[in-house]
Every structure is written in structure tokens, then in C-alpha cells.
PDB file of C-alpha atoms in Angstrom:
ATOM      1  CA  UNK A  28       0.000   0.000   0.000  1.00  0.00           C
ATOM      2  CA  UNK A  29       2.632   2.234   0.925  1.00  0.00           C
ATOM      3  CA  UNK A  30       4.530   1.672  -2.254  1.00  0.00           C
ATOM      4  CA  UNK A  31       0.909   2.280  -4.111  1.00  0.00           C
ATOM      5  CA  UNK A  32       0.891   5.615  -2.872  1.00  0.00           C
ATOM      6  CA  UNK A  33       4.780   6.715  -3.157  1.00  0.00           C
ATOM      7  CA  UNK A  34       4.176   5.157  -6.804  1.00  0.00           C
ATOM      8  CA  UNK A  35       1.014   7.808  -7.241  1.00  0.00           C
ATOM      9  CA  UNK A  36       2.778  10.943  -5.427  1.00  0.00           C
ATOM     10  CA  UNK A  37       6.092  10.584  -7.975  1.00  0.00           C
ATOM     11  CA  UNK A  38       3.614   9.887 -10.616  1.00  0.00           C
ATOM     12  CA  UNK A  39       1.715  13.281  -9.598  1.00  0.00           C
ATOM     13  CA  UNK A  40       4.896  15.036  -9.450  1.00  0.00           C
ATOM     14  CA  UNK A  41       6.152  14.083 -13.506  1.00  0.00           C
ATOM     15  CA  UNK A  42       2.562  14.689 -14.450  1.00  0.00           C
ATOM     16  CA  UNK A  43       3.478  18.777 -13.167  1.00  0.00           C
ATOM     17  CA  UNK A  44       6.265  18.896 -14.591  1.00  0.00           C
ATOM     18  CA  UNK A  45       5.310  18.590 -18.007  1.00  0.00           C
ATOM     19  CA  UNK A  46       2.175  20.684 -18.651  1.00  0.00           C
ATOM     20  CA  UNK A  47       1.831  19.285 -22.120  1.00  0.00           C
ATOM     21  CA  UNK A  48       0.356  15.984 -20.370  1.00  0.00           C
ATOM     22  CA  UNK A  49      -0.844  17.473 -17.388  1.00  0.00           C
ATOM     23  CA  UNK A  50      -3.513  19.793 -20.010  1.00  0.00           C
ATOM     24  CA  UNK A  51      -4.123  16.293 -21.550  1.00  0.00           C
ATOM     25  CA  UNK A  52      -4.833  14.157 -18.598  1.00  0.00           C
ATOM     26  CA  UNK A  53      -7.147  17.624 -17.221  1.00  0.00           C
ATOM     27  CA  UNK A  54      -9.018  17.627 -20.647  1.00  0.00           C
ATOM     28  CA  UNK A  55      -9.849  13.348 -20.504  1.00  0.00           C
ATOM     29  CA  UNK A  56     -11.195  13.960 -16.815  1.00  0.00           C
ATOM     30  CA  UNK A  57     -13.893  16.429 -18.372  1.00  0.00           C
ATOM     31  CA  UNK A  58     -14.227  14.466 -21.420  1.00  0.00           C
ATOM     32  CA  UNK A  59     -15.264  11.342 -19.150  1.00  0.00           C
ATOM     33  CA  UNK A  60     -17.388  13.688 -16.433  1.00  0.00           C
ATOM     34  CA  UNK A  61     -19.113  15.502 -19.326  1.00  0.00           C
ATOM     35  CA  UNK A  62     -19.789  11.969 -20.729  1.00  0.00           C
ATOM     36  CA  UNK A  63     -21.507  10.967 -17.598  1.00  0.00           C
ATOM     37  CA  UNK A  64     -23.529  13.511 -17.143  1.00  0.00           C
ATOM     38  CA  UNK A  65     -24.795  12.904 -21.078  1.00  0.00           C
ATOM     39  CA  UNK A  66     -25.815   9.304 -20.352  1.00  0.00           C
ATOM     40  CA  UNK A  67     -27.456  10.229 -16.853  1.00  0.00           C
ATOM     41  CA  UNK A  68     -29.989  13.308 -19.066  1.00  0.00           C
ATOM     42  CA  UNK A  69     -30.291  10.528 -21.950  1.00  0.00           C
ATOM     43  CA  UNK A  70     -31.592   8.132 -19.450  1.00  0.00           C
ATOM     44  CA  UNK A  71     -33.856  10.999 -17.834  1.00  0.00           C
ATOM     45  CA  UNK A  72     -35.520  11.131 -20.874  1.00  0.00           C
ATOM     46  CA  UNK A  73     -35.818   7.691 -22.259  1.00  0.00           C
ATOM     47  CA  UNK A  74     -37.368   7.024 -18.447  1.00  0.00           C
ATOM     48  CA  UNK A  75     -39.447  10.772 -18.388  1.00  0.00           C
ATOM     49  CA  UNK A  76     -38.835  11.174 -15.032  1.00  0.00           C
ATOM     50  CA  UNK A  77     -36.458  13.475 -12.639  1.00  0.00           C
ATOM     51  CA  UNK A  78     -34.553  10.210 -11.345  1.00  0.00           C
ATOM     52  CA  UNK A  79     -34.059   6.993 -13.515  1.00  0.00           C
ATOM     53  CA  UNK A  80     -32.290   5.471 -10.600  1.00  0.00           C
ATOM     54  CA  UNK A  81     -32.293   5.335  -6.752  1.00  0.00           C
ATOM     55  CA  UNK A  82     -30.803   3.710  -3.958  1.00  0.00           C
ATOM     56  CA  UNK A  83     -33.441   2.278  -1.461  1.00  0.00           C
ATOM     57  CA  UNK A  84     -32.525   3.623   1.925  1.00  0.00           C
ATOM     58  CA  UNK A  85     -34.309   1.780   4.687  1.00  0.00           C
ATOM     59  CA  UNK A  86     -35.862  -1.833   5.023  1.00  0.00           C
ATOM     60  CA  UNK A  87     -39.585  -1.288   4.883  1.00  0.00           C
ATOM     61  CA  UNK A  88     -40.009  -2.951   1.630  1.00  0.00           C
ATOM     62  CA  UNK A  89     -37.907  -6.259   2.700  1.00  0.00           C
ATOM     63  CA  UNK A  90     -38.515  -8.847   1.297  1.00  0.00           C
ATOM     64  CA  UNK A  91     -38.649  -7.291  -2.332  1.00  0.00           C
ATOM     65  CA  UNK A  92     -35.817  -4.831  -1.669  1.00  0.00           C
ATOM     66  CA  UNK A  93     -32.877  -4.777   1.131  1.00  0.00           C
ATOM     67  CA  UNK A  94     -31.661  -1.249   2.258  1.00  0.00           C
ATOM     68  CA  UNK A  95     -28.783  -0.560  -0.231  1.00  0.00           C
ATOM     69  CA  UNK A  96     -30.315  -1.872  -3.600  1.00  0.00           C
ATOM     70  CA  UNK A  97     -30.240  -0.046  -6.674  1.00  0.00           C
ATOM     71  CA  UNK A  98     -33.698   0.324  -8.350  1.00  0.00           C
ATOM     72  CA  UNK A  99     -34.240   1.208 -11.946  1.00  0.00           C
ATOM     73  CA  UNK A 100     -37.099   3.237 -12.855  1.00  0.00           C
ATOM     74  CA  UNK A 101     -38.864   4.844 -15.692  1.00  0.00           C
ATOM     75  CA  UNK A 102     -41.937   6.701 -15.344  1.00  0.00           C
ATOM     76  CA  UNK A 103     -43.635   6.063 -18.866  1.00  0.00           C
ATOM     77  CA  UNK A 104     -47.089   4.767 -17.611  1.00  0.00           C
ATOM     78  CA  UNK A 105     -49.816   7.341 -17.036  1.00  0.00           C
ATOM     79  CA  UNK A 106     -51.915   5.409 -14.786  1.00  0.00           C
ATOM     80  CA  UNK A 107     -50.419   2.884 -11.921  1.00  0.00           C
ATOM     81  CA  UNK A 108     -51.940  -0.226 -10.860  1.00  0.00           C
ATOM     82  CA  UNK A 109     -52.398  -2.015  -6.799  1.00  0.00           C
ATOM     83  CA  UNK A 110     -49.203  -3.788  -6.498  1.00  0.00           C
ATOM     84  CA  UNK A 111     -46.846  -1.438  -8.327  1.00  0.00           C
ATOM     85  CA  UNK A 112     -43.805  -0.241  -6.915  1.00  0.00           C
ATOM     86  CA  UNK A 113     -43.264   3.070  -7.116  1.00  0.00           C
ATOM     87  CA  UNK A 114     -40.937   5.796  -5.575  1.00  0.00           C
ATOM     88  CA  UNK A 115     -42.618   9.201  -4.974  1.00  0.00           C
ATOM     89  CA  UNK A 116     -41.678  12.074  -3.052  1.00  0.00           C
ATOM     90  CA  UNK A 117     -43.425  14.150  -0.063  1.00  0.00           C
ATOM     91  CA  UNK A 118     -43.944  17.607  -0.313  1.00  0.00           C
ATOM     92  CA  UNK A 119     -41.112  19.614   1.660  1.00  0.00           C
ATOM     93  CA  UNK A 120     -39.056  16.436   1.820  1.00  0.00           C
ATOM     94  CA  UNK A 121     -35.855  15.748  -0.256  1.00  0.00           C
ATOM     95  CA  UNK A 122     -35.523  11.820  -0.030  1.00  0.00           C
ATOM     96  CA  UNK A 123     -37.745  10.152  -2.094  1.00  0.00           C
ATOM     97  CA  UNK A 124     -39.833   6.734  -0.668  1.00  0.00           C
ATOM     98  CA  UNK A 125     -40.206   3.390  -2.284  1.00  0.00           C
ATOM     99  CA  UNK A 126     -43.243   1.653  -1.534  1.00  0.00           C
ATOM    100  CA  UNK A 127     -46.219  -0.768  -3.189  1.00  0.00           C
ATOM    101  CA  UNK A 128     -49.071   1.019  -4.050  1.00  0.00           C
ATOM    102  CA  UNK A 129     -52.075  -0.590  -2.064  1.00  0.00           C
ATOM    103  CA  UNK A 130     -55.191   1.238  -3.006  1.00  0.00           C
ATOM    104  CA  UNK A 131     -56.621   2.641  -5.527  1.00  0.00           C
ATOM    105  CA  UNK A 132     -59.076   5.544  -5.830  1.00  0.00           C
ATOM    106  CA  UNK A 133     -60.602   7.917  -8.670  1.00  0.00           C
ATOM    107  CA  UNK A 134     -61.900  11.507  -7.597  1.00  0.00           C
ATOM    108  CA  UNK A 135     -65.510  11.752  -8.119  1.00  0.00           C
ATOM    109  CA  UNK A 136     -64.884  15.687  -8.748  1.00  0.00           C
ATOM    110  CA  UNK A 137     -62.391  15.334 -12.042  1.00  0.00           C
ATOM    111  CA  UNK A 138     -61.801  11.085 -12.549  1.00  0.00           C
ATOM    112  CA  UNK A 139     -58.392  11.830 -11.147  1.00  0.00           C
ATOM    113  CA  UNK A 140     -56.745   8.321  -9.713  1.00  0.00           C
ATOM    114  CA  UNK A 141     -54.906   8.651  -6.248  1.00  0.00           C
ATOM    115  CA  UNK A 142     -52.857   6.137  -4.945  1.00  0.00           C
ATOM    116  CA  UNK A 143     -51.930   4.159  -1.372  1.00  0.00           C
ATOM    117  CA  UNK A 144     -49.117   3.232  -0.792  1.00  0.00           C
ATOM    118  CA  UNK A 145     -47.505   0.824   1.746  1.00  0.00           C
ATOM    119  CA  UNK A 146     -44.154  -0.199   2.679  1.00  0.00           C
ATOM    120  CA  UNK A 147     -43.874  -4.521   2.426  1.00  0.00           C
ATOM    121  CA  UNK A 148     -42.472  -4.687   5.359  1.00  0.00           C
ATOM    122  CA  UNK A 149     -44.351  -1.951   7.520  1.00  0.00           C
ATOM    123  CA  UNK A 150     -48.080  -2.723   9.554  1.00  0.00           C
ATOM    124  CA  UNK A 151     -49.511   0.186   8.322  1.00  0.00           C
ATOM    125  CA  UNK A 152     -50.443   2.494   5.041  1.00  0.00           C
ATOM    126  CA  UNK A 153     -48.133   5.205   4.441  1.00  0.00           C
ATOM    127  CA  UNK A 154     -50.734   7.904   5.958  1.00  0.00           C
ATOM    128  CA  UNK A 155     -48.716   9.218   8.429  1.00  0.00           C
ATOM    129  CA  UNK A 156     -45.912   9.615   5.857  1.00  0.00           C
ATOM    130  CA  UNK A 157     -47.656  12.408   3.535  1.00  0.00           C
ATOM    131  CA  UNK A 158     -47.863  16.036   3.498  1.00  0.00           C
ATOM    132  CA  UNK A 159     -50.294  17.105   6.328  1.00  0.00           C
ATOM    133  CA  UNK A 160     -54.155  16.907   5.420  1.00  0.00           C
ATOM    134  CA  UNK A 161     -52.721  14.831   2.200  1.00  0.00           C
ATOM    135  CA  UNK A 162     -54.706  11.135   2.910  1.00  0.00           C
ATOM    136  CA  UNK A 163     -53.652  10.352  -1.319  1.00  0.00           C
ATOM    137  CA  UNK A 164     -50.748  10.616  -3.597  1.00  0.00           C
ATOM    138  CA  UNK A 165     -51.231  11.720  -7.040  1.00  0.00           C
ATOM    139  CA  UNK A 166     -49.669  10.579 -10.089  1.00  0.00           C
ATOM    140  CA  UNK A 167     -47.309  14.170 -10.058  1.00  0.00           C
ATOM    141  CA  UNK A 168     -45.816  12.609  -6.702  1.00  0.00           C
ATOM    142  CA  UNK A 169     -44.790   9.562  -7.972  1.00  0.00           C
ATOM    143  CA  UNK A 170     -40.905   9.781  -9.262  1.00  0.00           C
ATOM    144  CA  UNK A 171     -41.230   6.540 -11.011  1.00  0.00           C
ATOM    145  CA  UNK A 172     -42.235   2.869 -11.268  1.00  0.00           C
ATOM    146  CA  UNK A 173     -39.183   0.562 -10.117  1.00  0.00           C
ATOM    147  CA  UNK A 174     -38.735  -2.022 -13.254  1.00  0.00           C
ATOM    148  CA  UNK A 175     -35.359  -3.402 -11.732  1.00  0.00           C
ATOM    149  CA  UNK A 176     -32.860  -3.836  -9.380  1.00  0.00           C
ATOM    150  CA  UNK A 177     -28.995  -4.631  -8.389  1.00  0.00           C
ATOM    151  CA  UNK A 178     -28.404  -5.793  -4.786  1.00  0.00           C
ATOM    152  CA  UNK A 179     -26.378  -4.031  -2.025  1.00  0.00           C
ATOM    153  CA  UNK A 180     -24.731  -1.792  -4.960  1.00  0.00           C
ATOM    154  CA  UNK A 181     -25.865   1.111  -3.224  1.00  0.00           C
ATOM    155  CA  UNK A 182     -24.195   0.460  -0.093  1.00  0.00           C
ATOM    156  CA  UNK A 183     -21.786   2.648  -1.302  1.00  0.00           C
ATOM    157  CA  UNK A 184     -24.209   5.455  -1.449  1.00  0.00           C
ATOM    158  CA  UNK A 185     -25.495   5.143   1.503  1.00  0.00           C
ATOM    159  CA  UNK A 186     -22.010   5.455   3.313  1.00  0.00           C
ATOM    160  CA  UNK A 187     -21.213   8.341   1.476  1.00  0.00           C
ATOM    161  CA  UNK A 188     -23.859  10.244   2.569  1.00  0.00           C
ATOM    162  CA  UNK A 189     -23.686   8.717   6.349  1.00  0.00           C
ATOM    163  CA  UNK A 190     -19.592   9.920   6.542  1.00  0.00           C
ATOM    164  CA  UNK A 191     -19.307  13.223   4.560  1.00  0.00           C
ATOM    165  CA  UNK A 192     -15.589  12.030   4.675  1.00  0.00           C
ATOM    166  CA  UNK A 193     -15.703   8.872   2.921  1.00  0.00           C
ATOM    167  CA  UNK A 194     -17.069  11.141  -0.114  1.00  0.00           C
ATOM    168  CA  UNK A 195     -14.034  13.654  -0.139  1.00  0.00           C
ATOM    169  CA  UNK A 196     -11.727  10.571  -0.021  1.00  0.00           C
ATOM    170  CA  UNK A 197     -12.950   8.978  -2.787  1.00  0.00           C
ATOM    171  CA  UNK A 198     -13.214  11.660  -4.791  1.00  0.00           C
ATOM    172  CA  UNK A 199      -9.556  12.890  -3.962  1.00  0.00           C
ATOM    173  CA  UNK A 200      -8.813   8.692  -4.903  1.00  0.00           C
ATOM    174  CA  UNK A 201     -10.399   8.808  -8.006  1.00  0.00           C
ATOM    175  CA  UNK A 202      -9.375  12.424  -9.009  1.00  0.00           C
ATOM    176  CA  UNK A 203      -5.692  11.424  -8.707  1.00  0.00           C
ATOM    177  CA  UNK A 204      -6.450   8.549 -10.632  1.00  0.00           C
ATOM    178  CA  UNK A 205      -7.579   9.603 -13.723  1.00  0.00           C
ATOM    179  CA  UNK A 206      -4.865  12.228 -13.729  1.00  0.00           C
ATOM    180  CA  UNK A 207      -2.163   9.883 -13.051  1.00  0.00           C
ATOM    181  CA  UNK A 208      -3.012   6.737 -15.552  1.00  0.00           C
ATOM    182  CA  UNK A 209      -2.008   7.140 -19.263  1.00  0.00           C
ATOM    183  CA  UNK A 210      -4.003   5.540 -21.286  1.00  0.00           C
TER     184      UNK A 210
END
């Protein structure tokens, strides 16, 4: 390990010495971050919604999902059926929720469907989650329908949001990285 990182520090040091390679190595790290961020807004649209994917964050829909899967979504279907799972978000709250939806009902008033929902794993309907005076979500609160998922890849995620200091590291790692291997 220690060699590792006396290997990286020397290679950090030739890489400022010649500015030539340095511009070079600078101009493939924003080739491959603009690049990202292309694929991420293509898959926002092929999926129409804010957030094609998401890491669940707590257990309440064990069995079907364990706290650090990665769900895929897309958010093509204009009406949702009981059993879905979808992930919608609470007004005045950031994180969005994944949970089944468990009942449906259309507004007499304008033939509007609202939606249930229920966390697998919880005893109760997801009441107590919503906005206050909100007993329904509507289909503009749902973020997406989950269509797949990869297990315990969002671990990661998760505990680089629980240790702010994890994420600095990593990014320093990964920074150094892509300026240090020619290729």
C-alpha cells in the first residue's frame, strides 16, 4: 500500500512537470465527467422522469428490496396499478420513498386516480408519511415505477452520505487517478 501511494505521489509530481500531459490528462477527466452527465440526461428522458435510478434507503419494503439496492425506474405509464412499486416524493421532503401502491381511488370531482401506498415490510399504510391533510398521492408525486434492481450496490451510497468524509476521499482517490493513468 505504501509503495501504491509513493508510486502515485512521484507519478503526480512528472505529471506537473510537463504541462503538455498534465492539459491532456485535465481535458480526458472532463471528457469522461461531461460523458456521464450525457448518459445520466439521456436516461432521464428515455425514463421521463427526474430520477431513472435510486438507492433504497431503509428496510420497509424487505422482502422485495434490502436497504442498499439499486432500483431502476422509468416513469412512462400514465396510470399505476395495486401492487406497483413506485418511488414518490413528499412535499417539503428531499428523499424520495419506495413503496407498493395498495389502493386505488378515482376523484368523483375530475376522474383523477390517487394512490396508497404501503411499505412490504411496515403494519400500516403510508398515511402518516404524507404532506399534512394529504390522505392520497397523485400521479405528479410519484418519481417513477421501479422495473429493476442490483443488490447491495448502493451500499456505497449510503455510506457516502452517512460519513461526509468517505465522499471527499474517494473523490480525492479517483481524481488522482484519472490524472495519473495514461491511457
Amino acid at each position: 500500500m505504501k509503495k501504491m501511494v509513493a508510486q502515485q505521489v512521484e507519478e503526480v509530481r512528472r505529471l506537473y512537470k510537463n504541462k503538455r500531459q498534465l492539459t491532456h490528462q485535465f481535458l480526458n477527466l472532463g471528457m469522461v465527467i461531461i460523458s456521464a452527465l450525457m448518459v445520466w440526461k439521456g436516461l432521464i428522458g428515455l425514463t421521463v422522469g427526474e430520477s431513472p435510478i435510486v438507492v433504497v434507503l431503509s428496510g420497509s419494503m424487505e422482502p422485495a428490496f434490502q436497504r442498499g439496492d439499486i432500483l431502476f425506474l422509468d416513469n412512462n405509464r400514465p396510470k399505476l396499478e395495486i401492487g406497483d412499486i413506485i418511488v414518490f416524493k413528499i412535499k417539503d421532503r428531499e428523499i424520495p420513498i419506495v413503496h407498493r401502491v395498495l389502493d386505488l381511488h378515482t376523484r368523483a370531482s375530475d376522474g383523477r386516480d390517487l394512490y396508497l401506498t404501503k411499505g412490504d415490510n411496515n403494519n400500516v399504510h403510508d398515511r402518516g408519511l404524507y404532506a399534512p391533510g394529504q390522505l392520497w398521492l397523485e400521479r405528479h408525486d410519484v418519481v417513477g415505477i421501479a422495473r429493476a434492481s442490483v443488490p447491495y450496490l448502493g451500499y456505497a451510497t449510503i455510506l457516502m452520505n452517512d460519513y461526509p468524509a468517505l465522499k471527499v476521499l474517494a473523490l480525492g482517490v479517483m481524481v488522482i487517478l484519472a490524472f495519473t493513468q495514461r491511457e
